[in-house]
Amino acid sequence: MAVKRIGKQTIKFHNPPSIIGTSSIVGPKEGDGPLRGYFDIVLEDDTWGQKSFEKAEAKMQEEAIKLAIKNANLSVDNIQFLISGDLLNQIISSSYTARQIGIPYFGLYGACSTMTESLCIGAMIIDGGFADNVVCATSSHFSSAERQFRFPLEYGAQRKFSSQWTVTGAGATVLSANGNGPYITYITPGRIKDYGVTDASNMGGAMAPAAIDTLLQHFEDTGFTPQDYDLIVSGDLGLIGRRIVIDMMKKKGYDLSENYTDCGIKIFDVVEQDTHAGGSGCACSAVVLNGYIYKEMKKGTFNRVLVMSTGALHSPISTLQGESVPGIAHAITLENLPR
Amino acid sequence: MDNMTNKEYQEYLKRKIPKPDYLNNSIRAFIVGGTICLIGQIVRNMLFRFGFNEKEVVTGTAIIMVFLGSLLTGLGIYDKIGKFGGAGAAIPITGFANSIVAPAMEYKREGYLFGVAAKMFTIAGPVLVYGIGSSIIVGLLYLIFTAGR
Amino acid sequence: MEYLTAFIVGGLICVVGQIILDSTSLTPAHIIVTFLIIGVILGALGIYEPIAKFAEAGATIPIPGFGYALSKAAIEGAKSKGVLGAFAGGLEATAGAIAAAVIFGYVTALISYPRSKS
């Protein structure tokens, strides 16, 4: 009997895991954005002295993991599992990082939903008593993602209005069975939703149905309302996706207009920084969660936050073959005081 | 949401995307495309002044424009021209050069064989295939239609 | 005078491309290939010739001009050398530009690195 399950998709932890250390590393453009003060390291050069953008991304993830463990006042030996993923083919950034960290590793592919996906799994491992400490991490790099999913950097193509800007950065979270918060109290892992959107330059629109589905399920399973949260934040739906979520949730009787935002909107000044519909990428929700949200929760600005990273699970090949973009969203509830 | 069909959602989504600024984009494409052609005309007139014949001038102009496109790509300028001018930067022959140089530079880390040399034609390859292919068809059709005469 | 016509005609060809780019989900690569084939067809039908005479670089620098050069040379090749000319003509006439793109592309790749956008 799965006693920790409530409703159809949600899990309520009996021993809520605590976040005991976080880290966020971002590239220069993100460091120029509105959240600049919240990041642990802002790179001046987005290759970080490496020979390729892929190597730079792996280095960011590795340093982010080490820094999060250090910030938790632990050493790598105290961590039992590394749970991570990224956007590159065969999740190479994460696997090369795991090679350096040298602890048991679960590699995930959840595209931009990886941050909360890894936290869902990490939290279940802790609550289940399978580990005392785990570290969850993810990374993305504008230039490594761009060459895999879109065009070469020096190619003179215009970006569509609906397109989003992949965040260069890495974030890591150390979860522990012991700690004094913020705690992960509930998780609602999401289902794939695919409404046949084939335009890979409109990720927000492709992922919005998954976000709406997860939100509705979360509220239904837990009995919460949006007003029970100080902040509800999605991963990288951007301006278009956010508008759809607010609109659709209103039709279902949930008012999100007051306390709902999106990491992709928070991280850049979309007008000043010319990021069109906003930020995206694994690192988008990772650095906003581990930088801004964690630090503001520690200060007590927010006591109850719903974080929901969103992922577009297509590939360059599926796009060329005209296949649609499957979307997913995983929600986690962060609380300062578990009830 | 659940009661929406894929088609209904896609229609709904279309309405949520702001319309592009057609006028502004077109003006910028006009200026950039026009300027590149103007530069081409200057090159062309100069080559005529050096005493080359029509055929040599056409080839020479193309080579010089391709060189300029490559140079600006290598200097990291052409992508900015493209961002500003859109089709105005893509349609002139300098854009063809950009589409070859950009992937060649990008894939240097993957080696000189399968990186630079192979990826060079990811965007320009189709241009050559359809361009050369259709010209052969035109040539053959010409032969067929004139065969009886 | 030829500078003005080159600017206007070249600019207008690009505007047509821009409007298609903005109103469809086609990529620049689709537009370029389509324009190229249109140039080949217009060249074969003898419609592009007067445009090129009138606008000079304004018609030959945009990609339809490349298509026009290809089909014009293929027809000339067919006229003088038959089937062999139909095959080789187009490529012969445009060989300079293609060879230039290959060598300049390669050399540029050797000496420069792509930069991240900001």
XYZ file of N, CA and C in Angstrom, chain A residues 25-234:
630
model
N 25.461 28.782 -11.067
C 26.516 29.396 -11.874
C 25.870 29.834 -13.174
N 26.123 31.048 -13.608
C 25.512 31.505 -14.859
C 26.538 32.177 -15.764
N 26.173 32.295 -17.020
C 27.006 32.973 -18.002
C 26.873 34.484 -17.890
N 27.627 35.207 -18.722
C 27.650 36.669 -18.629
C 26.297 37.335 -18.902
N 25.547 36.793 -19.878
C 24.266 37.436 -20.213
C 23.271 37.315 -19.054
N 23.246 36.110 -18.423
C 22.347 35.892 -17.293
C 22.780 36.786 -16.120
N 24.127 36.967 -16.023
C 24.667 37.814 -14.962
C 24.316 39.286 -15.146
N 23.914 39.643 -16.355
C 23.472 41.015 -16.613
C 21.988 41.180 -16.350
N 21.299 40.076 -16.120
C 19.838 40.100 -15.985
C 19.387 40.586 -14.623
N 18.070 40.655 -14.439
C 17.496 41.197 -13.201
C 17.857 40.392 -11.943
N 18.230 39.119 -12.078
C 18.500 38.295 -10.895
C 19.994 38.225 -10.563
N 20.786 39.116 -11.141
C 22.251 38.985 -11.042
C 22.763 38.781 -9.620
N 22.127 39.417 -8.645
C 22.623 39.354 -7.275
C 22.427 38.004 -6.602
N 21.655 37.112 -7.224
C 21.311 35.855 -6.553
C 22.226 34.686 -6.930
N 23.078 34.885 -7.932
C 23.873 33.763 -8.420
C 25.217 33.695 -7.704
N 25.686 32.459 -7.446
C 26.946 32.289 -6.727
C 28.131 32.688 -7.583
N 28.113 32.265 -8.853
C 29.226 32.596 -9.746
C 28.641 33.115 -11.056
N 29.147 34.260 -11.496
C 28.782 34.774 -12.820
C 30.049 34.734 -13.676
N 29.986 33.971 -14.761
C 31.170 33.847 -15.616
C 31.339 35.097 -16.477
N 32.598 35.491 -16.659
C 32.852 36.610 -17.567
C 32.985 36.105 -18.993
N 33.432 34.836 -19.103
C 33.650 34.249 -20.417
C 32.883 32.935 -20.424
N 31.967 32.777 -21.375
C 31.098 31.603 -21.299
C 31.760 30.314 -21.791
N 33.047 30.361 -22.186
C 33.742 29.100 -22.440
C 34.506 28.663 -21.184
N 34.580 29.523 -20.221
C 35.264 29.274 -18.942
C 36.647 28.659 -19.168
N 37.349 29.153 -20.172
C 38.702 28.677 -20.453
C 38.774 27.297 -21.099
N 37.599 26.748 -21.472
C 37.581 25.407 -22.061
C 37.659 25.502 -23.584
N 37.989 24.348 -24.203
C 38.179 24.354 -25.647
C 36.864 24.317 -26.413
N 35.809 23.817 -25.794
C 34.525 23.754 -26.502
C 33.408 24.177 -25.550
N 32.272 24.542 -26.138
C 31.127 24.942 -25.315
C 30.607 23.750 -24.504
N 30.763 22.549 -25.074
C 30.307 21.350 -24.365
C 31.146 21.133 -23.104
N 32.455 21.334 -23.245
C 33.336 21.177 -22.082
C 33.026 22.249 -21.038
N 32.730 23.451 -21.517
C 32.401 24.535 -20.592
C 31.142 24.190 -19.801
N 30.169 23.587 -20.499
C 28.919 23.231 -19.819
C 29.176 22.174 -18.738
N 29.982 21.166 -19.083
C 30.286 20.120 -18.107
C 31.034 20.710 -16.913
N 31.923 21.660 -17.203
C 32.672 22.275 -16.093
C 31.725 23.054 -15.177
N 30.767 23.756 -15.780
C 29.803 24.497 -14.954
C 29.037 23.543 -14.046
N 28.610 22.403 -14.634
C 27.818 21.476 -13.817
C 28.661 20.892 -12.686
N 29.906 20.544 -13.023
C 30.789 19.963 -12.007
C 31.038 20.959 -10.871
N 31.357 22.191 -11.258
C 31.628 23.194 -10.226
C 30.372 23.493 -9.412
N 29.216 23.480 -10.075
C 27.964 23.748 -9.360
C 27.708 22.662 -8.314
N 27.961 21.409 -8.695
C 27.735 20.305 -7.754
C 28.683 20.425 -6.560
N 29.959 20.673 -6.868
C 30.941 20.796 -5.777
C 30.590 21.951 -4.845
N 30.148 23.049 -5.449
C 29.829 24.229 -4.650
C 28.597 23.992 -3.774
N 27.591 23.299 -4.325
C 26.383 23.026 -3.535
C 26.719 22.142 -2.339
N 27.603 21.149 -2.573
C 27.999 20.252 -1.473
C 28.777 21.043 -0.422
N 29.631 21.934 -0.903
C 30.405 22.784 0.018
C 29.466 23.702 0.809
N 28.492 24.273 0.106
C 27.535 25.160 0.779
C 26.689 24.408 1.812
N 26.579 23.081 1.637
C 25.834 22.264 2.599
C 26.735 21.817 3.751
N 27.985 22.294 3.731
C 28.983 21.891 4.733
C 29.202 20.383 4.762
N 29.199 19.779 3.594
C 29.452 18.342 3.484
C 30.614 18.132 2.515
N 31.063 16.894 2.438
C 32.024 16.567 1.389
C 31.367 15.536 0.478
N 31.981 15.307 -0.688
C 31.389 14.399 -1.669
C 31.131 13.021 -1.047
N 31.983 12.601 -0.102
C 31.831 11.282 0.526
C 30.511 11.141 1.282
N 29.926 12.272 1.671
C 28.671 12.216 2.412
C 27.454 12.083 1.505
N 27.666 12.193 0.192
C 26.541 12.195 -0.743
C 26.418 10.795 -1.347
N 25.205 10.233 -1.315
C 25.057 8.854 -1.784
C 24.675 8.733 -3.257
N 23.949 9.742 -3.765
C 23.551 9.670 -5.175
C 23.691 11.029 -5.842
N 24.090 10.955 -7.108
C 24.036 12.136 -7.968
C 22.939 11.877 -8.993
N 21.995 12.815 -9.091
C 20.888 12.662 -10.038
C 20.912 13.904 -10.935
N 21.225 13.690 -12.218
C 21.367 14.874 -13.071
C 21.064 14.564 -14.528
N 20.929 15.621 -15.282
C 20.656 15.499 -16.716
C 20.911 16.826 -17.401
N 20.895 16.814 -18.731
C 21.077 18.049 -19.487
C 20.471 17.884 -20.863
N 20.727 18.832 -21.749
C 20.060 18.861 -23.054
C 20.828 18.159 -24.162
N 22.123 17.951 -23.966
C 22.935 17.477 -25.084
C 22.691 15.997 -25.348
N 22.974 15.596 -26.571
C 22.770 14.192 -26.946
C 23.428 13.260 -25.935
N 22.693 12.234 -25.544
C 23.206 11.236 -24.587
C 23.662 11.879 -23.274
N 23.064 12.999 -22.917
C 23.367 13.748 -21.680
C 24.848 13.709 -21.295
N 25.685 14.140 -22.248
C 27.127 14.058 -22.012
C 27.622 14.994 -20.911
N 27.013 16.167 -20.788
C 27.497 17.092 -19.746
C 27.379 16.424 -18.383
N 26.255 15.765 -18.161
C 26.016 15.152 -16.852
C 26.910 13.941 -16.637
N 27.071 13.139 -17.678
C 27.862 11.921 -17.489
C 29.342 12.240 -17.309
N 29.847 13.235 -18.063
C 31.247 13.616 -17.839
C 31.434 14.222 -16.458
N 30.407 14.932 -16.002
C 30.478 15.486 -14.652
C 30.468 14.356 -13.615
N 29.585 13.389 -13.828
C 29.473 12.277 -12.881
C 30.782 11.494 -12.810
N 31.486 11.439 -13.949
C 32.797 10.796 -13.965
C 33.737 11.497 -12.991
N 33.664 12.804 -12.961
C 34.550 13.565 -12.075
C 34.122 13.461 -10.608
N 32.812 13.432 -10.372
C 32.315 13.420 -8.991
C 32.539 12.036 -8.359
N 32.325 10.985 -9.148
C 32.676 9.644 -8.693
C 31.770 9.018 -7.655
N 30.489 9.360 -7.659
C 29.547 8.678 -6.758
C 28.441 8.066 -7.618
N 27.645 7.121 -7.045
C 26.575 6.510 -7.852
C 25.687 7.573 -8.497
N 25.361 7.313 -9.758
C 24.777 8.384 -10.602
C 23.576 7.874 -11.369
N 22.486 8.641 -11.299
C 21.326 8.396 -12.153
C 21.255 9.521 -13.178
N 21.392 9.172 -14.459
C 21.309 10.188 -15.511
C 19.888 10.294 -16.027
N 19.391 11.517 -16.115
C 18.006 11.732 -16.535
C 17.962 12.494 -17.837
N 16.950 12.216 -18.647
C 16.664 13.158 -19.713
C 15.243 13.668 -19.559
N 15.114 14.875 -19.119
C 13.797 15.491 -18.998
C 13.789 16.820 -19.694
N 14.760 17.037 -20.576
C 14.976 18.346 -21.212
C 14.943 19.419 -20.122
N 14.207 20.483 -20.367
C 14.249 21.611 -19.424
C 13.491 21.324 -18.131
N 12.842 20.168 -18.022
C 12.156 19.826 -16.772
C 13.095 19.121 -15.803
N 14.362 18.959 -16.179
C 15.281 18.118 -15.420
C 15.424 18.535 -13.954
N 15.402 19.851 -13.675
C 15.645 20.272 -12.289
C 14.603 19.698 -11.340
N 13.323 19.908 -11.619
C 12.343 19.366 -10.672
C 12.169 17.856 -10.850
N 12.480 17.336 -12.027
C 12.435 15.880 -12.196
C 13.451 15.231 -11.259
N 14.679 15.780 -11.262
C 15.712 15.206 -10.396
C 15.362 15.409 -8.923
N 14.731 16.538 -8.599
C 14.348 16.768 -7.202
C 13.223 15.826 -6.773
N 12.295 15.523 -7.670
C 11.232 14.550 -7.365
C 11.855 13.205 -6.984
N 12.784 12.755 -7.826
C 13.389 11.444 -7.592
C 14.280 11.479 -6.350
N 15.050 12.551 -6.221
C 15.916 12.696 -5.040
C 15.107 12.717 -3.754
N 14.007 13.438 -3.774
C 13.187 13.550 -2.567
C 12.586 12.196 -2.191
N 12.177 11.425 -3.206
C 11.610 10.102 -2.915
C 12.680 9.173 -2.341
N 13.905 9.300 -2.857
C 14.997 8.457 -2.343
C 15.263 8.780 -0.872
N 15.249 10.068 -0.534
C 15.510 10.478 0.850
C 14.358 10.049 1.765
N 13.145 10.379 1.344
C 11.984 10.055 2.185
C 11.846 8.543 2.348
N 12.222 7.808 1.318
C 12.119 6.352 1.396
C 13.193 5.727 2.274
N 14.157 6.524 2.689
C 15.205 5.993 3.539
C 16.312 5.294 2.783
N 16.455 5.632 1.494
C 17.505 4.986 0.696
C 18.800 5.774 0.686
N 18.753 6.983 1.205
C 19.973 7.792 1.266
C 19.766 8.885 2.300
N 20.875 9.379 2.836
C 20.794 10.522 3.755
C 20.918 11.828 2.999
N 21.833 11.824 2.009
C 22.052 13.041 1.235
C 22.152 12.671 -0.235
N 21.477 13.448 -1.075
C 21.645 13.293 -2.519
C 21.874 14.682 -3.116
N 22.502 14.707 -4.287
C 22.634 15.986 -4.975
C 21.942 15.876 -6.343
N 21.138 16.885 -6.646
C 20.406 16.946 -7.910
C 20.956 18.127 -8.705
N 21.218 17.910 -9.987
C 21.851 18.988 -10.753
C 21.441 18.960 -12.207
N 21.614 20.086 -12.850
C 21.433 20.152 -14.297
C 22.162 21.372 -14.847
N 22.347 21.376 -16.176
C 23.050 22.485 -16.811
C 22.542 22.671 -18.227
N 22.755 23.841 -18.772
C 22.545 24.062 -20.203
C 23.454 25.212 -20.618
N 23.720 25.271 -21.917
C 24.620 26.308 -22.421
C 24.037 26.806 -23.732
N 23.873 28.111 -23.843
C 23.273 28.670 -25.054
C 23.954 28.136 -26.307
N 25.284 28.171 -26.306
C 25.992 27.870 -27.550
C 26.038 26.382 -27.867
N 26.042 25.525 -26.835
C 26.020 24.092 -27.134
C 24.612 23.655 -27.536
N 23.592 24.278 -26.953
C 22.215 23.936 -27.317
C 21.893 24.458 -28.708
N 22.358 25.673 -28.997
C 22.057 26.314 -30.273
C 22.571 25.463 -31.435
N 23.801 24.946 -31.296
C 24.365 24.180 -32.409
C 23.702 22.824 -32.531
N 23.160 22.298 -31.424
C 22.482 21.007 -31.513
C 21.051 21.149 -32.037
N 20.353 22.164 -31.557
C 18.934 22.264 -31.880
C 18.617 23.240 -32.998
N 19.490 24.237 -33.216
C 19.118 25.262 -34.200
C 20.227 25.478 -35.221
N 20.781 26.678 -35.266
C 21.726 27.014 -36.326
C 23.117 27.268 -35.762
N 24.159 27.231 -36.617
C 25.485 27.647 -36.161
C 25.438 29.089 -35.647
N 26.321 29.400 -34.709
C 26.295 30.714 -34.065
C 26.452 31.875 -35.045
N 27.320 31.700 -36.043
C 27.615 32.818 -36.937
C 26.649 32.898 -38.110
N 25.642 32.029 -38.147
C 24.670 32.049 -39.230
C 23.681 33.186 -38.976
N 23.442 33.963 -40.023
C 22.649 35.182 -39.836
C 21.158 34.989 -39.962
N 20.563 34.167 -39.089
C 19.115 33.967 -39.153
C 18.427 34.813 -38.087
N 17.227 35.262 -38.403
C 16.443 36.002 -37.414
C 15.709 35.025 -36.510
N 15.576 35.390 -35.239
C 14.816 34.549 -34.319
C 13.358 34.987 -34.352
N 12.465 34.007 -34.281
C 11.042 34.331 -34.273
C 10.677 34.934 -32.925
N 9.547 35.652 -32.921
C 9.145 36.279 -31.660
C 8.917 35.241 -30.565
N 8.374 34.076 -30.947
C 8.043 33.072 -29.942
C 9.266 32.296 -29.465
N 10.426 32.506 -30.111
C 11.594 31.717 -29.731
C 12.127 32.173 -28.371
N 12.853 31.282 -27.716
C 13.363 31.577 -26.380
C 14.877 31.437 -26.376
N 15.486 31.959 -25.338
C 16.933 32.035 -25.256
C 17.431 31.016 -24.225
N 18.224 30.049 -24.673
C 18.711 29.027 -23.752
C 19.641 29.645 -22.713
N 19.345 29.394 -21.456
C 20.148 29.956 -20.374
C 21.481 29.208 -20.278
N 22.569 29.964 -20.193
C 23.874 29.375 -19.928
C 24.052 29.342 -18.422
N 24.171 28.134 -17.871
C 24.326 28.058 -16.424
C 24.189 26.641 -15.918
N 24.363 26.486 -14.622
C 24.191 25.195 -13.979
C 23.723 25.444 -12.556
N 22.874 24.544 -12.084
C 22.397 24.665 -10.717
C 22.426 23.302 -10.050
N 22.674 23.286 -8.751
C 22.692 22.023 -8.011
C 22.039 22.227 -6.651
N 21.364 21.168 -6.198
C 20.674 21.203 -4.913
C 21.075 19.969 -4.107
N 21.467 20.161 -2.859
C 21.728 19.022 -1.982
C 20.495 18.806 -1.116
N 19.925 17.600 -1.194
C 18.770 17.241 -0.375
C 19.238 16.330 0.746
N 18.646 16.510 1.921
C 19.091 15.723 3.062
C 17.913 15.277 3.916
N 18.100 14.157 4.600
C 17.086 13.688 5.545
C 17.085 14.567 6.793
N 18.199 15.245 7.017
C 18.309 16.134 8.179
C 18.570 17.556 7.715
N 17.873 18.483 8.288
C 18.100 19.863 7.893
C 16.950 20.714 8.341
N 17.132 22.033 8.220
C 16.035 22.877 8.690
C 15.407 23.720 7.589
N 15.249 23.089 6.448
C 14.444 23.688 5.404
C 15.220 24.603 4.494
N 14.554 25.036 3.457
C 13.188 24.680 3.064
C 13.049 23.188 2.724
N 11.849 22.675 2.949
C 11.582 21.249 2.734
C 10.782 21.038 1.453
N 11.007 19.863 0.858
C 10.105 19.447 -0.230
C 8.999 18.633 0.428
N 7.779 19.153 0.390
C 6.695 18.485 1.111
C 5.786 17.669 0.190
N 5.595 18.150 -1.014
C 4.764 17.426 -1.982
C 5.469 17.422 -3.337
N 5.221 16.376 -4.100
C 5.619 16.429 -5.507
C 4.456 15.939 -6.368
N 4.307 16.543 -7.530
C 3.335 16.050 -8.506
C 4.061 15.839 -9.830
N 4.578 14.619 -10.048
C 5.226 14.340 -11.337
C 4.188 14.407 -12.462
N 4.610 14.932 -13.589
C 3.639 15.198 -14.649
C 3.533 14.112 -15.699
N 2.470 14.231 -16.489
C 2.255 13.352 -17.638
C 2.655 14.112 -18.896
N 2.977 13.343 -19.945
C 3.250 13.992 -21.231
C 1.946 14.520 -21.810
N 2.002 15.749 -22.261
C 0.861 16.320 -22.981
C 1.375 16.799 -24.332
N 0.674 16.422 -25.368
C 1.124 16.777 -26.710
C -0.097 17.149 -27.541
N -0.195 18.418 -27.839
C -1.323 18.886 -28.643
C -0.931 19.100 -30.101
N 0.116 18.376 -30.513
C 0.460 18.382 -31.925
C 1.166 19.630 -32.412
N 1.762 20.393 -31.495
C 2.500 21.580 -31.931
C 3.836 21.124 -32.526
N 4.092 21.491 -33.783
C 5.332 21.040 -34.429
C 6.370 22.147 -34.529
N 5.998 23.368 -34.190
C 6.906 24.497 -34.327
C 7.910 24.520 -33.182
N 9.144 24.089 -33.490
C 10.161 24.008 -32.433
C 10.643 25.382 -31.986
N 10.167 26.445 -32.647
C 10.535 27.768 -32.145
C 9.413 28.338 -31.277
N 8.496 27.500 -30.869
C 7.458 27.946 -29.934
C 7.299 26.932 -28.804
N 8.384 26.805 -28.024
C 8.409 25.823 -26.938
C 7.370 26.120 -25.872
N 7.235 27.393 -25.527
C 6.293 27.774 -24.474
C 4.891 27.290 -24.822
N 4.508 27.485 -26.063
C 3.183 27.069 -26.503
C 3.036 25.559 -26.512
N 4.134 24.857 -26.834
C 4.076 23.397 -26.876
C 4.003 22.796 -25.469
N 4.642 23.472 -24.500
C 4.725 22.905 -23.144
C 3.581 23.343 -22.226
N 2.901 24.426 -22.580
C 1.871 24.973 -21.698
C 0.801 23.940 -21.308
N 0.312 23.108 -22.241
C -0.705 22.129 -21.840
C -0.213 21.173 -20.745
N 1.067 20.781 -20.799
C 1.615 19.902 -19.760
C 1.636 20.618 -18.419
N 2.012 21.900 -18.448
C 2.055 22.677 -17.208
C 0.663 22.807 -16.611
N -0.314 23.064 -17.476
C -1.703 23.208 -17.003
C -2.190 21.884 -16.415
N -1.876 20.795 -17.086
C -2.304 19.476 -16.616
C -1.732 19.172 -15.232
N -0.431 19.445 -15.066
C 0.212 19.172 -13.780
C -0.358 20.074 -12.679
N -0.576 21.343 -13.006
C -1.133 22.272 -12.010
C -2.530 21.817 -11.565
N -3.373 21.492 -12.532
C -4.737 21.066 -12.206
C -4.708 19.825 -11.324
N -3.831 18.878 -11.705
C -3.739 17.630 -10.945
C -3.230 17.899 -9.528
N -2.268 18.803 -9.433
C -1.717 19.130 -8.115
C -2.801 19.715 -7.205
N -3.541 20.670 -7.732
C -4.581 21.300 -6.911
C -5.683 20.294 -6.566
N -6.010 19.429 -7.522
C -7.051 18.440 -7.280
C -6.601 17.421 -6.227
N -5.365 16.939 -6.353
C -4.864 15.905 -5.436
C -4.695 16.431 -4.016
N -4.190 17.670 -3.905
C -3.848 18.184 -2.576
C -4.975 18.975 -1.952
N -5.897 19.454 -2.768
C -6.948 20.318 -2.250
C -6.490 21.746 -2.045
N -5.250 22.048 -2.462
C -4.765 23.423 -2.336
C -5.399 24.298 -3.406
N -5.297 25.586 -3.175
C -5.662 26.546 -4.209
C -4.408 27.367 -4.501
N -4.397 28.088 -5.618
C -3.224 28.919 -5.913
C -2.916 29.885 -4.773
N -3.958 30.304 -4.039
C -3.747 31.291 -2.984
C -3.040 30.691 -1.765
N -2.920 29.351 -1.710
C -2.150 28.729 -0.628
C -0.657 28.919 -0.820
N -0.269 29.386 -1.995
C 1.159 29.559 -2.289
C 1.535 31.037 -2.315
N 2.743 31.312 -1.818
C 3.266 32.677 -1.931
C 3.718 32.937 -3.361
N 4.157 31.867 -4.014
C 4.657 32.008 -5.378
C 4.469 30.683 -6.114
N 3.985 30.776 -7.317
C 3.923 29.608 -8.206
C 4.787 29.959 -9.401
N 5.742 29.087 -9.724
C 6.656 29.442 -10.807
C 6.884 28.246 -11.729
N 6.715 28.489 -13.018
C 6.990 27.441 -14.001
C 8.405 27.619 -14.542
